CSV table of C-alpha atoms and ligand atoms in Angstrom, one decimal:
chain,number,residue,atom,x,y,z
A,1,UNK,CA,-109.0,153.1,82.8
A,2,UNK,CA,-105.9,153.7,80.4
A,3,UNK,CA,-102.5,153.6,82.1
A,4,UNK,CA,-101.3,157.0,83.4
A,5,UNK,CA,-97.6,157.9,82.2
A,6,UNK,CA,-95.3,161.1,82.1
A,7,UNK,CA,-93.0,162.1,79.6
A,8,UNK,CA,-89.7,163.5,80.9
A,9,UNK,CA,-88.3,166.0,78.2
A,10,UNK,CA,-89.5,168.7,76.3
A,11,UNK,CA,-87.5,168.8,73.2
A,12,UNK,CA,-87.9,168.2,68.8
A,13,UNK,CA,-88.2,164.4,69.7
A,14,UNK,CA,-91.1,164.6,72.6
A,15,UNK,CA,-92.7,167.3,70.3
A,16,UNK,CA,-93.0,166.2,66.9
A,17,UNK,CA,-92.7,162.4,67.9
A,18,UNK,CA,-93.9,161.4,71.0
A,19,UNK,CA,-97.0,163.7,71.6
A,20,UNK,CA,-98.6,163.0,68.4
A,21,UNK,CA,-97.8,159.4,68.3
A,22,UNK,CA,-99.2,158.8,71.7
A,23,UNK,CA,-102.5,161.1,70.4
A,24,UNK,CA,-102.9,158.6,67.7
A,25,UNK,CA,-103.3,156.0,70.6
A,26,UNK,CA,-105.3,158.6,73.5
A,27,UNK,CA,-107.8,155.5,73.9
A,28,UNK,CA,-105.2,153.6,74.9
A,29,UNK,CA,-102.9,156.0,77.2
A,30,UNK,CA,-103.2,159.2,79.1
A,31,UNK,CA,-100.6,161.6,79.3
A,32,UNK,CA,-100.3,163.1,82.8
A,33,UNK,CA,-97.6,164.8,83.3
A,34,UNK,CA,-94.6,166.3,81.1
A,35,UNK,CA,-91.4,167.5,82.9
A,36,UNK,CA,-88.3,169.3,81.6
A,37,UNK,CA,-85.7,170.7,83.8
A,38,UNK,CA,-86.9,174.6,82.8
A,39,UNK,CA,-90.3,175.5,83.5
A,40,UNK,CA,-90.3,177.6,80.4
A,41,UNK,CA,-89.1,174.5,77.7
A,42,UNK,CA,-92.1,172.2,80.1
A,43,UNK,CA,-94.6,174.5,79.3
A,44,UNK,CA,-93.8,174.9,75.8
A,45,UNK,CA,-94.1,171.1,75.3
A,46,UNK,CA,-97.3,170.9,77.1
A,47,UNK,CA,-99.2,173.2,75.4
A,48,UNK,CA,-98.7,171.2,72.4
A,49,UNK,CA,-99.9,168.2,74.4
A,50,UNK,CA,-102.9,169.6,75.4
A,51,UNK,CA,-104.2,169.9,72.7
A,52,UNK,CA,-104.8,166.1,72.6
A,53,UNK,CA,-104.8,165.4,76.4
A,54,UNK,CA,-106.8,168.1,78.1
A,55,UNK,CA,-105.8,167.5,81.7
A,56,UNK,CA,-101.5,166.8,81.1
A,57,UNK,CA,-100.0,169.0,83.5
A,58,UNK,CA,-96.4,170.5,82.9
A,59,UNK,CA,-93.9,170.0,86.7
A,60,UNK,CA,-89.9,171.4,86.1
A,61,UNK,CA,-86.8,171.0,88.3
A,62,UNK,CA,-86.0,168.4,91.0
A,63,UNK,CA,-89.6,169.0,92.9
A,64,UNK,CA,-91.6,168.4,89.6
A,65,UNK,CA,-89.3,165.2,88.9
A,66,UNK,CA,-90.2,164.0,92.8
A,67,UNK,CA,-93.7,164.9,92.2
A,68,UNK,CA,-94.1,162.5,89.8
A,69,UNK,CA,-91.9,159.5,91.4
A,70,UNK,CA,-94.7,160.0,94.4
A,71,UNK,CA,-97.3,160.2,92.2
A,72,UNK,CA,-98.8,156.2,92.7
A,73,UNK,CA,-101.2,156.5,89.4
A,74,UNK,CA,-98.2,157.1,87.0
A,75,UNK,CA,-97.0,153.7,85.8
A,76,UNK,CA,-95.0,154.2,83.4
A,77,UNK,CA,-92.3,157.3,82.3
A,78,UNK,CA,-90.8,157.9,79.0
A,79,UNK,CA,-87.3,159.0,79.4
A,80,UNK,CA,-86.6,161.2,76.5
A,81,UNK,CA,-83.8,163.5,77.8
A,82,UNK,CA,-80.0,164.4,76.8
A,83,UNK,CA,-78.3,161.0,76.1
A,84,UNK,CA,-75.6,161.5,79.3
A,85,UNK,CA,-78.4,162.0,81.7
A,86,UNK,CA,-80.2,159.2,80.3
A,87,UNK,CA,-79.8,156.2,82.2
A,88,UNK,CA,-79.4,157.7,85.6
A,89,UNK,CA,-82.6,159.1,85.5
A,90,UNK,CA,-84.4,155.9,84.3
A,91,UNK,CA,-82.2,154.3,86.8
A,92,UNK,CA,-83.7,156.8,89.6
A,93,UNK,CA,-87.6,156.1,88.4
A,94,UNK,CA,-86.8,152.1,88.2
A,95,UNK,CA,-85.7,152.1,91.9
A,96,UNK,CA,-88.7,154.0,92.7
A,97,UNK,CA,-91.1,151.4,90.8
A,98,UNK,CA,-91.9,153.0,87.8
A,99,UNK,CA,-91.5,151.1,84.5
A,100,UNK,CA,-89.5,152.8,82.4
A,101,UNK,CA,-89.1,153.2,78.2
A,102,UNK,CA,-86.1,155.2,77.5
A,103,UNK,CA,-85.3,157.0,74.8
A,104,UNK,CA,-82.2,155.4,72.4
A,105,UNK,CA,-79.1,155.5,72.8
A,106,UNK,CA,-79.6,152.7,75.5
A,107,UNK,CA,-76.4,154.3,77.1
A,108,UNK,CA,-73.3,156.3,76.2
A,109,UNK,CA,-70.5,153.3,75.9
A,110,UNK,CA,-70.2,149.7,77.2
A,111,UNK,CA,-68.7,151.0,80.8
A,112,UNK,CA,-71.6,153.3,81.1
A,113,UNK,CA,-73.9,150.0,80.3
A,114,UNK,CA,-72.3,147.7,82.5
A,115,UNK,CA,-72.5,149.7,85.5
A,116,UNK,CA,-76.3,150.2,84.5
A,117,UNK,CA,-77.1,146.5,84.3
A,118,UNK,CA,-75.5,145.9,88.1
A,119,UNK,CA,-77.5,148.8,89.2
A,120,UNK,CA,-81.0,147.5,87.3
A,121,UNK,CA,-79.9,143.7,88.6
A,122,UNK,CA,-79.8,145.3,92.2
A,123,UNK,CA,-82.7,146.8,92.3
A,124,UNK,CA,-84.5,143.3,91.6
A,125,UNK,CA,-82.1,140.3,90.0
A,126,UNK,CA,-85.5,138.0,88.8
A,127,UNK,CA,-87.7,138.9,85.8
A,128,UNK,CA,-91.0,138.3,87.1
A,129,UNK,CA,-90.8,141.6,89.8
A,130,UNK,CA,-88.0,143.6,87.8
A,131,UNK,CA,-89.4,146.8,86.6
A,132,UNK,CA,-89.7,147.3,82.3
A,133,UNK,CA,-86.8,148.8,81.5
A,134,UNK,CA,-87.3,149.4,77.6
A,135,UNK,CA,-85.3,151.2,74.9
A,136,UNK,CA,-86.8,152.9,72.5
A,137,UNK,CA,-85.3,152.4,68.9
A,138,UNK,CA,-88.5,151.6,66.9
A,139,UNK,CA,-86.2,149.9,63.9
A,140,UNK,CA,-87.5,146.5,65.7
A,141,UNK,CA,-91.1,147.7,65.2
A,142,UNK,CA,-90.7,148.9,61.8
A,143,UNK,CA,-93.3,146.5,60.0
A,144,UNK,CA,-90.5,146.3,56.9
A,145,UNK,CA,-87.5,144.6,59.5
A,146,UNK,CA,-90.3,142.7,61.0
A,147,UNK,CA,-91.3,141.0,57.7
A,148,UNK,CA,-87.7,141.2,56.3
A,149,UNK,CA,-86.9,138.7,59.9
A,150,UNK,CA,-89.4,136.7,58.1
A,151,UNK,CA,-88.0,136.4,54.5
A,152,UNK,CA,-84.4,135.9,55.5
A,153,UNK,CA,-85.1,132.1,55.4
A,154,UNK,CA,-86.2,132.1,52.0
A,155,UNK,CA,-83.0,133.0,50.7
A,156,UNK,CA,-80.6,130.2,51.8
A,157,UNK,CA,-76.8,130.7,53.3
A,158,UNK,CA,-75.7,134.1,53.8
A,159,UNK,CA,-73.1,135.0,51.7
A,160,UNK,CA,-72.5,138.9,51.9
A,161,UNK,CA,-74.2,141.7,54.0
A,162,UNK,CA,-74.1,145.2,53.4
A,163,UNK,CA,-75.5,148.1,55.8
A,164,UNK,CA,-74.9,151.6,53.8
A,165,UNK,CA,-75.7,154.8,55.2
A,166,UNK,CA,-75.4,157.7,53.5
A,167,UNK,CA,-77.1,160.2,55.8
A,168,UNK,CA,-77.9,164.1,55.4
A,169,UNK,CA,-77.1,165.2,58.9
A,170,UNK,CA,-76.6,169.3,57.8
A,171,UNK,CA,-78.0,172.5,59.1
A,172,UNK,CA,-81.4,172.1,57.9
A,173,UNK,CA,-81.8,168.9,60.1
A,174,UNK,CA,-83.5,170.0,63.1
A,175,UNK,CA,-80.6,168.0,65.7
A,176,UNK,CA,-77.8,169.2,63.8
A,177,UNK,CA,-77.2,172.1,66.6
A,178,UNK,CA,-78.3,169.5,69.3
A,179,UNK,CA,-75.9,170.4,72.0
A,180,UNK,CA,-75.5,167.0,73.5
A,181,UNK,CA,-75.4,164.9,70.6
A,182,UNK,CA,-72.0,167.6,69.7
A,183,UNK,CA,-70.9,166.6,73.1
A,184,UNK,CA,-71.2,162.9,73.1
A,185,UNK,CA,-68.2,160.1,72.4
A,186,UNK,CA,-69.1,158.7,69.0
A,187,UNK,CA,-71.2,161.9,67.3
A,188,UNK,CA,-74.0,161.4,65.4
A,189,UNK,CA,-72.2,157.7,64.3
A,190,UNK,CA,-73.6,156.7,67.6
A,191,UNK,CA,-76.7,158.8,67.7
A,192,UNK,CA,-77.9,157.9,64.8
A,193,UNK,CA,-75.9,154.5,64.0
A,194,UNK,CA,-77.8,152.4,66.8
A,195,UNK,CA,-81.0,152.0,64.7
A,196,UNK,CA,-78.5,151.2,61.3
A,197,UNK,CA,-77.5,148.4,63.7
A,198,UNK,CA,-80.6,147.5,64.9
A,199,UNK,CA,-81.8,147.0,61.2
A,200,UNK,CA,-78.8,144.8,60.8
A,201,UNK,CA,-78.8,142.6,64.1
A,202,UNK,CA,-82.8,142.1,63.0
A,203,UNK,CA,-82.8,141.5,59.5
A,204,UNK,CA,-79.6,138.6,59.5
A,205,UNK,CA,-81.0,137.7,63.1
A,206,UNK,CA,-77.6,137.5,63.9
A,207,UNK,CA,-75.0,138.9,66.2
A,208,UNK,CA,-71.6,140.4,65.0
A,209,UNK,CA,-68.6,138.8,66.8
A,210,UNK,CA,-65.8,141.1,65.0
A,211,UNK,CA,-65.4,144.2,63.3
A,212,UNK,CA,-62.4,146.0,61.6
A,213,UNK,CA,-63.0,150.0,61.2
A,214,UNK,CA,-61.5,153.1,59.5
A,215,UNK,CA,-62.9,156.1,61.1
A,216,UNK,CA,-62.4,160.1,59.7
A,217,UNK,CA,-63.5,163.5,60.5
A,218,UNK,CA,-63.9,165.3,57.4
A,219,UNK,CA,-67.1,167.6,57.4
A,220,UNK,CA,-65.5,170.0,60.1
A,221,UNK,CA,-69.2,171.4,61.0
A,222,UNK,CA,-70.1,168.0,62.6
A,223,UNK,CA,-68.8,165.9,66.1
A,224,UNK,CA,-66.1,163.3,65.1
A,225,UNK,CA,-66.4,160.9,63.7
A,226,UNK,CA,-68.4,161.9,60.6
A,227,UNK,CA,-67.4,158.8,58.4
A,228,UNK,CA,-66.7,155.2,58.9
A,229,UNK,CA,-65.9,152.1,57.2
A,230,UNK,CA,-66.4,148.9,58.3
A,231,UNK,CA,-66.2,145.5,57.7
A,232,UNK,CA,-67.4,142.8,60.1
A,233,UNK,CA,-68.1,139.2,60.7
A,234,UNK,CA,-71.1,137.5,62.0
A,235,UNK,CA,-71.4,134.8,64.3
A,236,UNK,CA,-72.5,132.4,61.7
A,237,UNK,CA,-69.4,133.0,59.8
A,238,UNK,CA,-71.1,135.7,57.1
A,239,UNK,CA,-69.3,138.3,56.5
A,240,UNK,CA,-69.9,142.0,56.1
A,241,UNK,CA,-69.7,146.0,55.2
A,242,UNK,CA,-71.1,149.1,57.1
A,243,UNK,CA,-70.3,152.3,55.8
A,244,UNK,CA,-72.0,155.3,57.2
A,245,UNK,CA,-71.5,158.8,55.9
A,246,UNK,CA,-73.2,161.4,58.4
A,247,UNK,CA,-73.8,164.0,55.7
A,248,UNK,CA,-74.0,163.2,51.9
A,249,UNK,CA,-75.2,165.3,49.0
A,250,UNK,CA,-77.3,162.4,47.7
A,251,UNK,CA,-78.8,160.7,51.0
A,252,UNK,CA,-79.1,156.6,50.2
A,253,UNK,CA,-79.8,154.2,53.2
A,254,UNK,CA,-80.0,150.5,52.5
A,255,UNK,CA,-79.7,147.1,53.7
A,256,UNK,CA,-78.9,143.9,51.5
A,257,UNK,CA,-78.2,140.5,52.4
A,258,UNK,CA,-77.1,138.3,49.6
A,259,UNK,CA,-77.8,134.3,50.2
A,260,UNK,CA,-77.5,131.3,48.4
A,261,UNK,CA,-81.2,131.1,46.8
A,262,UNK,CA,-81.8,134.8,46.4
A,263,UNK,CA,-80.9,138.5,47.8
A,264,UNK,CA,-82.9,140.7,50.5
A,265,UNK,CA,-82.6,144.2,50.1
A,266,UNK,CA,-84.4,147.5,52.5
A,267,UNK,CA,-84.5,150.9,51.2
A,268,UNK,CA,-85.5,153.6,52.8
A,269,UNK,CA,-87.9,155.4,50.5
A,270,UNK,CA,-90.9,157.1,50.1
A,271,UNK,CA,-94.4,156.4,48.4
A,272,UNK,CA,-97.4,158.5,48.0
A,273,UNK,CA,-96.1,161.0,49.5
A,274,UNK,CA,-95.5,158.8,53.0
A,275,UNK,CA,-92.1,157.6,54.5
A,276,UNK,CA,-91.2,154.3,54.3
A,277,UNK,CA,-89.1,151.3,53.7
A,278,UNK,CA,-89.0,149.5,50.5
A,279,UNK,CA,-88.7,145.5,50.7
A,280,UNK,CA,-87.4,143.8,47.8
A,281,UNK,CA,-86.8,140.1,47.4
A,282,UNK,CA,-84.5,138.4,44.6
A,283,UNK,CA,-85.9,134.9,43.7
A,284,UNK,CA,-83.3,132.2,42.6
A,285,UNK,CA,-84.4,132.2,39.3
A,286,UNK,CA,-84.3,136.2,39.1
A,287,UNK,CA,-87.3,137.9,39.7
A,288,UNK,CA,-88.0,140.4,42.0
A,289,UNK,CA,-90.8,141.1,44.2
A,290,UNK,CA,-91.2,144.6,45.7
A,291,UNK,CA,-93.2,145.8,48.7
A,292,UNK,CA,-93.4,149.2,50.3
A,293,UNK,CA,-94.0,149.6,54.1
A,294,UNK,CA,-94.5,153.1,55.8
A,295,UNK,CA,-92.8,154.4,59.1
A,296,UNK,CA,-94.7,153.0,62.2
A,297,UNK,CA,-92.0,151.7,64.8
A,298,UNK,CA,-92.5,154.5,67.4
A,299,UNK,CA,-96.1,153.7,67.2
A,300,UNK,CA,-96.0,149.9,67.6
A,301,UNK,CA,-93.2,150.6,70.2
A,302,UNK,CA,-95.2,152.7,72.1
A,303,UNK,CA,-98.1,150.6,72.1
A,304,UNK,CA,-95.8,147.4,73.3
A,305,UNK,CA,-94.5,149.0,75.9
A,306,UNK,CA,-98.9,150.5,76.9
A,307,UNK,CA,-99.4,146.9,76.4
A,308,UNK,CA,-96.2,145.7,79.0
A,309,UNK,CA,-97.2,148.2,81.6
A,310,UNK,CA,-101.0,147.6,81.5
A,311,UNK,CA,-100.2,143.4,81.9
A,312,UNK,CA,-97.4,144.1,84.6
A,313,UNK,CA,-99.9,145.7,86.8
A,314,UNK,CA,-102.1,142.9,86.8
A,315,UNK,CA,-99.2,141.4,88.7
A,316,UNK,CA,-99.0,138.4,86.6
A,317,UNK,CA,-95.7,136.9,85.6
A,318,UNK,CA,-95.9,138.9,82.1
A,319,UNK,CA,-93.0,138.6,79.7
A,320,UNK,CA,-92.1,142.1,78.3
A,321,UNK,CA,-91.5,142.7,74.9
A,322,UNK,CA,-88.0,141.9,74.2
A,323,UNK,CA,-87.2,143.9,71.1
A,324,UNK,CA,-87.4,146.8,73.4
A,325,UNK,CA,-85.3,145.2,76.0
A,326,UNK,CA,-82.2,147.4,77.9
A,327,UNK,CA,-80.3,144.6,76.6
A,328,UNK,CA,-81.3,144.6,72.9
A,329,UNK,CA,-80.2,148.5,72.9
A,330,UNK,CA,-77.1,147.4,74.4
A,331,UNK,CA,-75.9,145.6,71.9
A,332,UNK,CA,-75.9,148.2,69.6
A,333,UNK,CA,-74.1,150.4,71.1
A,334,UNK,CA,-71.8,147.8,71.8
A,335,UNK,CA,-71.2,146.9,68.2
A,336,UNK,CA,-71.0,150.9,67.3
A,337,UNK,CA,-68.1,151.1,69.7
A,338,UNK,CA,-66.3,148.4,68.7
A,339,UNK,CA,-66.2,149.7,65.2
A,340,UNK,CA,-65.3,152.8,67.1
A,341,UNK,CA,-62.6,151.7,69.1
A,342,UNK,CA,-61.1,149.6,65.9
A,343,UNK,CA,-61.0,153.0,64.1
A,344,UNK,CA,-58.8,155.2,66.5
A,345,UNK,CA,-56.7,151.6,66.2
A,346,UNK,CA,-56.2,152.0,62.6
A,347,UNK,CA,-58.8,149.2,61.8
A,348,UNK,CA,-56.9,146.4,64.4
A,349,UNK,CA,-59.7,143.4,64.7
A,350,UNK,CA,-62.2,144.5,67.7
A,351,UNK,CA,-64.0,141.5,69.2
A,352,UNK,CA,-67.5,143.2,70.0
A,353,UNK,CA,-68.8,142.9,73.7
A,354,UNK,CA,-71.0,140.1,74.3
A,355,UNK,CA,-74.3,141.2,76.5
B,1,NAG,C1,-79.2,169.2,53.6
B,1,NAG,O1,-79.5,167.9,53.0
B,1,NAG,C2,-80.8,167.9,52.3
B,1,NAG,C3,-81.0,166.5,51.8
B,1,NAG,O2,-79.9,166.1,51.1
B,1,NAG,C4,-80.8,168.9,51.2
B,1,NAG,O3,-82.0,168.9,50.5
B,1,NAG,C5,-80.5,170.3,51.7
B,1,NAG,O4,-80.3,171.2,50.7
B,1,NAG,C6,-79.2,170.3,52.6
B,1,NAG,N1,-79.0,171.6,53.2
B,1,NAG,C7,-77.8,172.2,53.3
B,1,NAG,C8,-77.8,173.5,54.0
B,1,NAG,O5,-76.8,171.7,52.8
B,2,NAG,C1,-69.8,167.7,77.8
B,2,NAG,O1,-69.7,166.5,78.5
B,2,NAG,C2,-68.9,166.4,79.6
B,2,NAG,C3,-68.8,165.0,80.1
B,2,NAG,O2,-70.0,164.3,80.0
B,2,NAG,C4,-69.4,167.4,80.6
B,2,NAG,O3,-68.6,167.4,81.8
B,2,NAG,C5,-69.5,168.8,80.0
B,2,NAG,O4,-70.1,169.7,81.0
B,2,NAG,C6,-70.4,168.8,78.8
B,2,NAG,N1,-70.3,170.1,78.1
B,2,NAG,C7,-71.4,170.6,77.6
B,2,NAG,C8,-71.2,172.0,76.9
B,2,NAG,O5,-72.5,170.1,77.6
B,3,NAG,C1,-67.5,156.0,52.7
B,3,NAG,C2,-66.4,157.0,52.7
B,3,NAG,O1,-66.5,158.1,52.2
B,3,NAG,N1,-65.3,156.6,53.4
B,3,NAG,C3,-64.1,157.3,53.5
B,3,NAG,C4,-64.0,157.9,54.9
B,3,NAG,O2,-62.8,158.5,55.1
B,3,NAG,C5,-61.7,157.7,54.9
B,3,NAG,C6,-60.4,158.4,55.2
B,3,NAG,O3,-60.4,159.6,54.6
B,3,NAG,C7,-61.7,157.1,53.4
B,3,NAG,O4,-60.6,156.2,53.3
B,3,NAG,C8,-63.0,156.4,53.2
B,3,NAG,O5,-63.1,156.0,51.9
């Protein structure tokens, strides 16, 4: 039988991400149960699931959340809820023996996450009986950063990396009224920034020891920061740029890595009318090769983390995926707020968290 789960949250994400992705994979999951805090936003949510799993039944408010801690047959929960009530409640289903795949930001500042780590090591220290605590990002399971870890190699030393996001974060974007994304240390930088960074930490395979920041709040319509510029140094010495720009006229997101023996470049872009990345490799002796690969991290993630659960239950000593580790997300956010912190310093050299 396909492992039971529950998806807590009812909002754009669960809606237009999660329930159709997890359609796509019905033979391989079955939806149960989808909680919100309101019965009204629960019931909105599961009428769209229905539609693909006929017996998903909608539970609201604390007795709804308890009904589905008791319920034995749920193994895992997707926690896709406002980012300041995110690791509590994953924390609360862990204790109670669920696995667990979180929705990203992994949590809202290094404080936060080091007081979530003591809590998860407490509940179980050892890997083999610690519940899957996962982090949903998908930019590790986007098939262009999986093949881009593969390339890196090809081209020699790293001389120069560059991570440029020029986003279009305005009033027609569906989470530009999202109430607790306004409300949340870091705006949309963080939000949004963790997956820029994930791209990064995956491509270079590579973590970033120190960054130096300027931070601004010009577009008065969004959260501060709306604008930073970074640069940054890697542990292998390489240095770096990353400059994102919530809301541009003339959206541009890309990732290039110049080595000794050739450049690697990511672009987001479309093809055929289908959302993508585009992956282009410089040779050494200057010709390029080009290859387009459409959107499928929450897909792949999802299916890892199907995958984890169904293995975990066989009560062997299964290794979890580990790009969708607590840790992994971490990290991210742990980079974002050192660039964060080194901006309200005036760009003063941040050493970035080590987890
Ligand atoms: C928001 O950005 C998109 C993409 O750049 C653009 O097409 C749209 O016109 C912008 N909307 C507003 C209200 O500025
Ligand atoms: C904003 O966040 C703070 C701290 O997390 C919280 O106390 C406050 O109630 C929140 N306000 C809104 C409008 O969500
Ligand atoms: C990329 C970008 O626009 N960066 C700007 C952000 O704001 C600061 C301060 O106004 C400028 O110095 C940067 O050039």
């Amino acid at each position: 039988m396909a492992p039971r789960i529950a998806i807590l949250g009812a909002g754009i994400f669960v809606k237009t991400q999660y329930i159709p992705r997890l359609a796509e994979i019905s033979d391989l999951v079955s939806l149960k149960f989808i909680w919100s805090r309101s019965e009204e936003s629960a019931k909105s949510a599961a009428e769209v699931a229905r539609k693909h799993f006929a017996d998903v039944e909608c539970v609201w408010g604390d007795n709804g959340l308890e009904q589905i801690i008791k319920e034995d047959s749920i193994l895992g929960v997707a926690v896709v809820l406002a980012g300041q009530a995110q690791v509590d409640t994953s924390l609360k289903l862990l204790k109670a023996g669920k696995q667990v795949i979180q929705e990203k930001p992994a949590a809202a500042n290094i404080s936060e996450i080091e007081n979530a780590l003591s809590r998860y090591n407490s509940i179980c220290p050892d890997p083999p009986g610690q519940p899957i605590w996962a982090v949903a990002e998908n930019y590790r399971f986007e098939p262009a950063f999986v093949e881009c870890k593969k390339l890196i190699a090809e081209i020699g030393d790293m001389m120069s990396v560059q991570v440029i996001v020029e986003g279009s974060m305005n009033s027609s974007n569906p989470y530009f009224s999202s109430s607790w994304r306004r409300n949340f240390t870091g705006g949309f930088i963080l939000d949004m920034g963790v997956h820029f960074i994930a791209g990064l930490r995956m491509i270079t395979g590579c973590e970033v020891v120190s960054v130096s920041a300027i931070t601004s709040h010009i577009d008065k319509t969004l959260p501060p920061p709306d604008n930073i510029s970074s640069n940054f140094q890697l542990e292998n010495g390489c240095s770096g740029v990353f400059v994102m720009v919530v809301s541009s006229r003339s959206p541009k997101i890309f990732w290039r890595v110049v080595g000794m023996k050739g450049t690697l470049q990511v672009e987001r872009g479309n093809q055929d009318g289908r959302h993508g990345y585009l992956v282009t490799q410089y040779g050494a002796d200057g010709q390029s090769k080009s290859m387009f690969y459409p959107f499928s991290g929450v897909t792949e993630e999802l299916k890892a983390f199907i995958h984890d659960i169904s293995e975990a239950k066989k009560g062997i000593n299964h290794v979890p995926e580990p790009r969708s580790s607590f840790l992994e997300g971490a990290r991210d956010v742990a980079l974002l707020e050192a660039m964060l912190e080194s901006g309200s310093k005036q760009g003063a050299l941040v050493h970035v968290k080590k987890f």
